[in-house]
mmCIF file of C-alpha atoms and ligand atoms in Angstrom:
data_model
loop_
_atom_site.group_PDB
_atom_site.id
_atom_site.type_symbol
_atom_site.label_atom_id
_atom_site.label_comp_id
_atom_site.label_asym_id
_atom_site.label_seq_id
_atom_site.Cartn_x
_atom_site.Cartn_y
_atom_site.Cartn_z
ATOM 1 C CA MET A 8 -14.855 7.166 25.752
ATOM 2 C CA THR A 9 -13.744 4.621 27.679
ATOM 3 C CA HIS A 10 -12.288 2.207 25.370
ATOM 4 C CA THR A 11 -14.993 -0.845 26.118
ATOM 5 C CA ASP A 12 -17.104 1.768 24.686
ATOM 6 C CA THR A 13 -15.655 2.290 21.535
ATOM 7 C CA PRO A 14 -16.750 -0.588 19.351
ATOM 8 C CA TRP A 15 -14.421 -3.479 17.504
ATOM 9 C CA ARG A 16 -14.309 -1.545 14.054
ATOM 10 C CA ALA A 17 -13.300 -4.195 11.349
ATOM 11 C CA THR A 18 -13.495 -2.416 7.437
ATOM 12 C CA ILE A 19 -13.754 -5.252 4.260
ATOM 13 C CA LEU A 20 -12.280 -4.621 1.659
ATOM 14 C CA THR A 21 -14.352 -6.810 -1.155
ATOM 15 C CA LEU A 22 -16.432 -6.410 -4.596
ATOM 16 C CA TYR A 23 -19.332 -8.645 -2.625
ATOM 17 C CA PRO A 24 -19.758 -6.689 0.026
ATOM 18 C CA GLU A 25 -23.512 -7.840 -0.150
ATOM 19 C CA MET A 26 -22.104 -11.261 2.095
ATOM 20 C CA PHE A 27 -21.970 -8.837 5.058
ATOM 21 C CA PRO A 28 -22.309 -9.299 7.932
ATOM 22 C CA GLY A 29 -24.205 -12.825 6.446
ATOM 23 C CA PRO A 30 -24.295 -15.310 9.905
ATOM 24 C CA LEU A 31 -22.375 -12.833 11.454
ATOM 25 C CA GLY A 32 -25.664 -10.823 11.743
ATOM 26 C CA ILE A 33 -27.045 -13.370 13.743
ATOM 27 C CA SER A 34 -27.002 -15.108 17.780
ATOM 28 C CA LEU A 35 -24.315 -13.945 19.630
ATOM 29 C CA SER A 36 -21.740 -11.484 16.905
ATOM 30 C CA GLY A 37 -25.174 -10.461 16.025
ATOM 31 C CA ASP A 38 -27.087 -9.437 18.402
ATOM 32 C CA ALA A 39 -23.778 -7.335 20.278
ATOM 33 C CA LEU A 40 -23.435 -5.800 16.071
ATOM 34 C CA THR A 41 -26.551 -4.491 17.172
ATOM 35 C CA ARG A 42 -25.976 -3.390 20.558
ATOM 36 C CA GLY A 43 -22.447 -1.927 19.399
ATOM 37 C CA THR A 44 -20.242 -3.543 20.893
ATOM 38 C CA TRP A 45 -17.856 -4.149 17.747
ATOM 39 C CA SER A 46 -19.184 -2.696 13.573
ATOM 40 C CA LEU A 47 -18.999 -3.551 10.728
ATOM 41 C CA GLU A 48 -18.412 -1.372 7.236
ATOM 42 C CA ALA A 49 -18.512 -3.306 4.019
ATOM 43 C CA ARG A 50 -17.184 -1.739 1.347
ATOM 44 C CA ASN A 51 -16.546 -1.875 -3.029
ATOM 45 C CA ILE A 52 -14.191 -2.280 -4.090
ATOM 46 C CA ARG A 53 -15.444 -1.531 -7.822
ATOM 47 C CA GLU A 54 -15.780 1.563 -6.271
ATOM 48 C CA HIS A 55 -12.998 2.407 -7.440
ATOM 49 C CA GLY A 56 -12.828 0.817 -10.312
ATOM 50 C CA LEU A 57 -11.254 1.879 -13.561
ATOM 51 C CA GLY A 58 -13.793 3.860 -17.300
ATOM 52 C CA ARG A 59 -17.191 3.453 -17.850
ATOM 53 C CA HIS A 60 -17.455 -0.713 -16.508
ATOM 54 C CA ARG A 61 -15.501 -0.306 -13.019
ATOM 55 C CA ALA A 62 -12.539 -2.562 -14.017
ATOM 56 C CA VAL A 63 -11.481 -3.943 -10.967
ATOM 57 C CA ASP A 64 -8.808 -6.862 -12.143
ATOM 58 C CA ASP A 65 -6.096 -7.375 -15.567
ATOM 59 C CA THR A 66 -4.295 -10.149 -17.066
ATOM 60 C CA PRO A 67 -1.905 -11.769 -14.919
ATOM 61 C CA ALA A 68 1.727 -10.020 -15.891
ATOM 62 C CA GLY A 69 3.741 -13.054 -17.732
ATOM 63 C CA GLY A 70 1.004 -15.321 -18.837
ATOM 64 C CA GLY A 71 -0.572 -17.371 -17.178
ATOM 65 C CA ALA A 72 -4.726 -18.940 -16.523
ATOM 66 C CA GLY A 73 -7.050 -15.927 -14.157
ATOM 67 C CA MET A 74 -6.915 -11.718 -13.778
ATOM 68 C CA VAL A 75 -4.722 -10.407 -10.926
ATOM 69 C CA LEU A 76 -6.931 -7.565 -8.589
ATOM 70 C CA ARG A 77 -4.907 -4.449 -9.875
ATOM 71 C CA CYS A 78 -2.518 -2.753 -7.448
ATOM 72 C CA ASP A 79 -3.997 0.935 -8.067
ATOM 73 C CA VAL A 80 -7.498 0.302 -8.079
ATOM 74 C CA LEU A 81 -7.096 -1.580 -4.429
ATOM 75 C CA ALA A 82 -4.473 1.045 -2.926
ATOM 76 C CA ALA A 83 -7.314 3.715 -3.619
ATOM 77 C CA ALA A 84 -9.799 1.651 -1.851
ATOM 78 C CA ILE A 85 -7.172 1.094 1.118
ATOM 79 C CA ASP A 86 -6.918 4.791 1.522
ATOM 80 C CA ALA A 87 -10.739 5.568 0.288
ATOM 81 C CA ALA A 88 -11.705 3.137 3.896
ATOM 82 C CA SER A 89 -8.445 4.277 6.222
ATOM 83 C CA PRO A 90 -6.393 7.261 6.385
ATOM 84 C CA PRO A 91 -2.652 6.623 7.240
ATOM 85 C CA ASP A 92 -3.321 6.934 11.172
ATOM 86 C CA ASP A 93 -5.804 4.282 11.357
ATOM 87 C CA PRO A 94 -4.302 2.066 14.376
ATOM 88 C CA ARG A 95 -6.307 -0.938 12.345
ATOM 89 C CA PRO A 96 -4.109 -3.268 10.938
ATOM 90 C CA ARG A 97 -4.664 -4.541 8.251
ATOM 91 C CA LEU A 98 -4.374 -7.484 6.507
ATOM 92 C CA LEU A 99 -5.129 -9.415 2.985
ATOM 93 C CA MET A 100 -6.392 -12.574 2.682
ATOM 94 C CA SER A 101 -4.640 -15.160 1.210
ATOM 95 C CA PRO A 102 -3.581 -18.936 1.560
ATOM 96 C CA ARG A 103 0.202 -18.469 1.002
ATOM 97 C CA GLY A 104 -0.107 -15.904 4.391
ATOM 98 C CA ARG A 105 0.579 -16.837 7.821
ATOM 99 C CA PRO A 106 -2.142 -19.326 9.313
ATOM 100 C CA LEU A 107 -4.506 -17.288 12.057
ATOM 101 C CA THR A 108 -4.045 -19.257 15.509
ATOM 102 C CA GLN A 109 -5.879 -17.900 18.530
ATOM 103 C CA ALA A 110 -2.855 -16.544 20.221
ATOM 104 C CA ARG A 111 -2.518 -13.778 16.544
ATOM 105 C CA VAL A 112 -6.992 -13.955 17.140
ATOM 106 C CA ARG A 113 -6.692 -13.105 20.541
ATOM 107 C CA THR A 114 -4.191 -10.450 19.458
ATOM 108 C CA LEU A 115 -6.159 -8.382 16.831
ATOM 109 C CA ALA A 116 -9.679 -8.820 19.943
ATOM 110 C CA GLU A 117 -8.080 -6.980 22.092
ATOM 111 C CA GLY A 118 -6.907 -4.223 19.406
ATOM 112 C CA PRO A 119 -9.300 -1.277 17.954
ATOM 113 C CA GLY A 120 -10.226 -3.176 15.226
ATOM 114 C CA ALA A 121 -9.446 -4.784 11.418
ATOM 115 C CA LEU A 122 -9.390 -4.186 7.631
ATOM 116 C CA ILE A 123 -9.613 -6.846 6.289
ATOM 117 C CA VAL A 124 -9.101 -7.090 2.159
ATOM 118 C CA CYS A 125 -11.024 -10.325 0.567
ATOM 119 C CA GLY A 126 -8.512 -10.965 -2.528
ATOM 120 C CA ARG A 127 -10.437 -12.944 -5.785
ATOM 121 C CA PHE A 128 -9.753 -13.684 -8.783
ATOM 122 C CA GLU A 129 -5.919 -15.870 -9.173
ATOM 123 C CA GLY A 130 -5.542 -13.276 -6.348
ATOM 124 C CA VAL A 131 -3.954 -9.293 -5.210
ATOM 125 C CA ASP A 132 -1.005 -6.980 -7.031
ATOM 126 C CA GLU A 133 2.340 -8.072 -4.769
ATOM 127 C CA ARG A 134 2.920 -4.191 -5.598
ATOM 128 C CA VAL A 135 0.426 -3.499 -2.748
ATOM 129 C CA ILE A 136 0.835 -6.383 -0.019
ATOM 130 C CA ALA A 137 3.924 -3.852 0.178
ATOM 131 C CA GLY A 138 2.661 -0.577 -0.478
ATOM 132 C CA ARG A 139 0.324 -0.706 2.060
ATOM 133 C CA GLY A 140 1.394 -2.241 4.099
ATOM 134 C CA LEU A 141 -1.264 -5.730 4.270
ATOM 135 C CA GLU A 142 -0.358 -8.245 6.337
ATOM 136 C CA GLU A 143 -1.371 -11.941 4.883
ATOM 137 C CA VAL A 144 -3.626 -14.686 6.977
ATOM 138 C CA SER A 145 -4.712 -17.316 5.705
ATOM 139 C CA ILE A 146 -6.861 -19.917 7.001
ATOM 140 C CA GLY A 147 -5.926 -23.451 5.981
ATOM 141 C CA ASP A 148 -4.065 -24.687 3.348
ATOM 142 C CA TYR A 149 -6.718 -25.109 1.180
ATOM 143 C CA VAL A 150 -7.566 -22.527 -1.785
ATOM 144 C CA LEU A 151 -11.093 -21.047 -1.526
ATOM 145 C CA SER A 152 -13.092 -18.820 -4.666
ATOM 146 C CA GLY A 153 -12.806 -15.286 -2.297
ATOM 147 C CA GLY A 154 -11.885 -13.706 0.990
ATOM 148 C CA GLU A 155 -15.208 -13.332 1.736
ATOM 149 C CA ILE A 156 -15.416 -16.951 4.341
ATOM 150 C CA ALA A 157 -12.091 -16.593 5.152
ATOM 151 C CA ALA A 158 -12.820 -13.192 6.648
ATOM 152 C CA LEU A 159 -15.394 -13.664 8.002
ATOM 153 C CA VAL A 160 -13.946 -16.163 10.190
ATOM 154 C CA VAL A 161 -11.189 -14.066 11.180
ATOM 155 C CA LEU A 162 -14.122 -11.546 13.085
ATOM 156 C CA ASP A 163 -16.479 -14.676 13.970
ATOM 157 C CA ALA A 164 -13.244 -15.539 15.885
ATOM 158 C CA CYS A 165 -12.776 -11.869 16.716
ATOM 159 C CA VAL A 166 -16.280 -11.164 17.872
ATOM 160 C CA ARG A 167 -16.657 -13.837 20.262
ATOM 161 C CA LEU A 168 -14.371 -13.835 22.561
ATOM 162 C CA LEU A 169 -14.429 -8.980 22.674
ATOM 163 C CA PRO A 170 -16.775 -7.721 26.127
ATOM 164 C CA GLY A 171 -19.580 -8.940 26.894
ATOM 165 C CA VAL A 172 -20.082 -10.935 23.801
ATOM 166 C CA MET A 173 -19.947 -14.809 25.146
ATOM 167 C CA GLY A 174 -21.769 -15.040 27.921
ATOM 168 C CA LYS A 175 -19.787 -16.556 30.841
ATOM 169 C CA VAL A 176 -16.025 -15.289 30.547
ATOM 170 C CA GLN A 177 -14.735 -19.077 31.223
ATOM 171 C CA SER A 178 -15.628 -20.530 28.205
ATOM 172 C CA GLY A 179 -13.291 -18.874 26.234
ATOM 173 C CA ILE A 180 -10.420 -19.144 28.773
ATOM 174 C CA GLU A 181 -10.744 -22.996 28.861
ATOM 175 C CA GLU A 182 -11.125 -24.598 25.305
ATOM 176 C CA SER A 183 -9.169 -26.109 22.429
ATOM 177 C CA PHE A 184 -5.691 -23.996 21.857
ATOM 178 C CA GLU A 185 -5.500 -22.222 25.274
ATOM 179 C CA GLY A 186 -2.735 -23.696 27.211
ATOM 180 C CA GLY A 187 -1.474 -25.147 23.798
ATOM 181 C CA LEU A 188 -3.822 -28.345 24.581
ATOM 182 C CA LEU A 189 -6.915 -29.191 22.753
ATOM 183 C CA GLU A 190 -10.469 -28.850 24.983
ATOM 184 C CA TYR A 191 -10.968 -32.147 26.611
ATOM 185 C CA PRO A 192 -15.143 -34.028 25.686
ATOM 186 C CA HIS A 193 -18.013 -32.395 26.557
ATOM 187 C CA TYR A 194 -21.024 -34.313 28.373
ATOM 188 C CA THR A 195 -24.976 -33.590 29.634
ATOM 189 C CA ARG A 196 -28.087 -36.089 29.533
ATOM 190 C CA PRO A 197 -28.860 -37.922 29.997
ATOM 191 C CA ARG A 198 -26.710 -39.878 31.628
ATOM 192 C CA ASP A 199 -26.148 -43.050 29.592
ATOM 193 C CA TRP A 200 -27.824 -43.752 26.298
ATOM 194 C CA GLU A 201 -27.906 -45.985 23.282
ATOM 195 C CA GLY A 202 -25.403 -48.462 25.380
ATOM 196 C CA ARG A 203 -22.587 -45.160 26.455
ATOM 197 C CA ALA A 204 -22.600 -43.749 30.027
ATOM 198 C CA ILE A 205 -21.164 -40.048 30.946
ATOM 199 C CA PRO A 206 -18.226 -40.951 32.866
ATOM 200 C CA ASP A 207 -17.813 -41.827 36.732
ATOM 201 C CA VAL A 208 -15.747 -38.956 37.542
ATOM 202 C CA LEU A 209 -18.438 -36.150 35.956
ATOM 203 C CA SER A 210 -21.460 -37.659 38.478
ATOM 204 C CA GLY A 211 -18.511 -37.394 41.704
ATOM 205 C CA GLY A 212 -18.591 -33.802 42.612
ATOM 206 C CA ASN A 213 -15.316 -34.437 43.238
ATOM 207 C CA HIS A 214 -13.934 -30.962 41.030
ATOM 208 C CA ALA A 215 -10.489 -31.542 41.285
ATOM 209 C CA ALA A 216 -10.678 -35.661 40.122
ATOM 210 C CA ILE A 217 -12.649 -33.976 37.288
ATOM 211 C CA ALA A 218 -9.879 -31.248 37.076
ATOM 212 C CA ARG A 219 -7.286 -33.952 36.545
ATOM 213 C CA TRP A 220 -9.323 -35.349 34.220
ATOM 214 C CA ARG A 221 -10.083 -33.074 32.250
ATOM 215 C CA ARG A 222 -6.602 -32.312 31.891
ATOM 216 C CA GLU A 223 -5.540 -35.517 31.137
ATOM 217 C CA GLN A 224 -7.629 -36.411 27.725
ATOM 218 C CA ALA A 225 -6.888 -33.085 27.322
ATOM 219 C CA GLU A 226 -3.562 -33.579 26.817
ATOM 220 C CA ARG A 227 -4.533 -37.371 25.414
ATOM 221 C CA LEU A 228 -6.550 -35.767 22.344
ATOM 222 C CA THR A 229 -3.706 -33.642 21.830
ATOM 223 C CA ALA A 230 -1.334 -36.299 21.588
ATOM 224 C CA GLU A 231 -3.134 -38.715 19.618
ATOM 225 C CA ARG A 232 -4.528 -35.472 17.306
ATOM 226 C CA ARG A 233 -2.391 -32.723 16.751
ATOM 227 C CA PRO A 234 0.799 -33.514 17.699
ATOM 228 C CA ASP A 235 2.566 -30.340 16.569
ATOM 229 C CA LEU A 236 0.633 -27.786 19.036
ATOM 230 C CA ASP A 237 2.213 -26.725 22.622
ATOM 231 C CA GLY A 238 1.156 -29.205 24.611
ATOM 232 C CA ALA A 239 1.052 -32.108 23.557
ATOM 233 C CA GLY A 240 4.247 -33.261 24.763
ATOM 234 C CA GLN A 241 2.547 -33.110 28.166
ATOM 235 C CA ALA A 242 0.502 -36.258 27.642
ATOM 236 C CA ALA A 243 4.052 -38.633 27.300
ATOM 237 C CA SER A 244 6.562 -36.504 29.660
ATOM 238 C CA ARG A 245 3.056 -37.391 32.679
ATOM 239 C CA SER A 246 4.131 -40.586 32.414
ATOM 240 C CA ILE A 247 7.463 -40.609 32.454
ATOM 241 C CA THR A 248 7.039 -38.567 35.437
ATOM 242 C CA GLY A 249 4.352 -41.208 35.663
ATOM 243 C CA PRO A 250 0.380 -40.967 35.370
ATOM 244 C CA SER A 251 -1.959 -39.434 38.191
ATOM 245 C CA ARG A 252 -4.759 -40.831 39.830
ATOM 246 C CA SER A 253 -7.378 -40.442 38.001
HETATM 247 N N1 SAH B 310 -3.793 -18.261 -6.897
HETATM 248 C C1 SAH B 310 -4.085 -18.414 -5.764
HETATM 249 C C2 SAH B 310 -5.377 -19.027 -4.907
HETATM 250 C C3 SAH B 310 -6.564 -17.247 -5.014
HETATM 251 S S1 SAH B 310 -8.320 -17.854 -4.444
HETATM 252 C C4 SAH B 310 -2.832 -19.295 -4.695
HETATM 253 O O1 SAH B 310 -3.090 -20.668 -5.380
HETATM 254 O O2 SAH B 310 -2.915 -18.210 -4.241
HETATM 255 C C5 SAH B 310 -9.179 -16.515 -4.546
HETATM 256 C C6 SAH B 310 -9.133 -15.266 -3.282
HETATM 257 O O3 SAH B 310 -9.312 -15.930 -2.227
HETATM 258 C C7 SAH B 310 -7.369 -15.283 -2.336
HETATM 259 O O4 SAH B 310 -7.123 -14.140 -2.972
HETATM 260 C C8 SAH B 310 -7.630 -15.214 -1.059
HETATM 261 O O5 SAH B 310 -8.222 -13.898 -0.340
HETATM 262 C C9 SAH B 310 -8.781 -15.508 -0.338
HETATM 263 N N2 SAH B 310 -8.793 -16.750 -0.073
HETATM 264 C C10 SAH B 310 -8.255 -18.723 -1.071
HETATM 265 N N3 SAH B 310 -8.123 -19.262 -0.176
HETATM 266 C C11 SAH B 310 -8.102 -18.288 1.103
HETATM 267 C C12 SAH B 310 -7.522 -19.441 2.587
HETATM 268 N N4 SAH B 310 -6.957 -20.394 2.836
HETATM 269 N N5 SAH B 310 -7.011 -18.915 3.537
HETATM 270 C C13 SAH B 310 -7.338 -17.166 3.221
HETATM 271 N N6 SAH B 310 -8.307 -16.628 2.270
HETATM 272 C C14 SAH B 310 -8.118 -16.879 0.842
#
């Protein structure tokens, strides 16, 4: 069996396994799931809960609001789902984590899959993060009520990059964030709409001119909207050396 015959394997640890595959069961990711390009196993942390009520959480040490997921319960769930020699990275969805990037998504998609832990309540006992080697990943600077939707975001971003999932390989290469740039604007028919026309260059059939126009648009949008991205300086440096004609 070659690597490409082995499905990209996702295991989710959650208190709400019924949230999976959810939206990933339809469209491209759903078709790929059916074809076996990737596999998804959502396991309930509560199976490892304690006592008659299968308790998974407890009050925070030191006091304060809310509840914290217990490290012993979560560790038991992780150990049952993933043996020590499991090569897959172990992610913990967390607003404190390193923000997810397209580069990280690409690396994840090229690997064997991922184990993803979804937090709830105030979060998880800090000790299980080091104790089980969890990599904290954030999907943005806002707080969700649980890690499930964040995990779906990670999975969606990875699965669409798996071989054969997207129709045209090219569409995975030329889009936002690849090369540190936001993507150029798209247009399709009708040619004129409510007094707005498609830019002439796109209808001219001059492929070099089209490529140049798209590059300039991407650089302009990136400089305007996302000066923090690597590609943002390119529009500025180009205008110093003189812009190319369009
Ligand atoms: N008290 C925590 C927030 C807990 S939110 C804090 O202030 O940092 C509950 C759970 O939702 C988290 O454990 C995490 O798994 C998930 N979550 C919330 N926001 C997230 C984000 N931006 N990215 C990834 N996961 C998030």
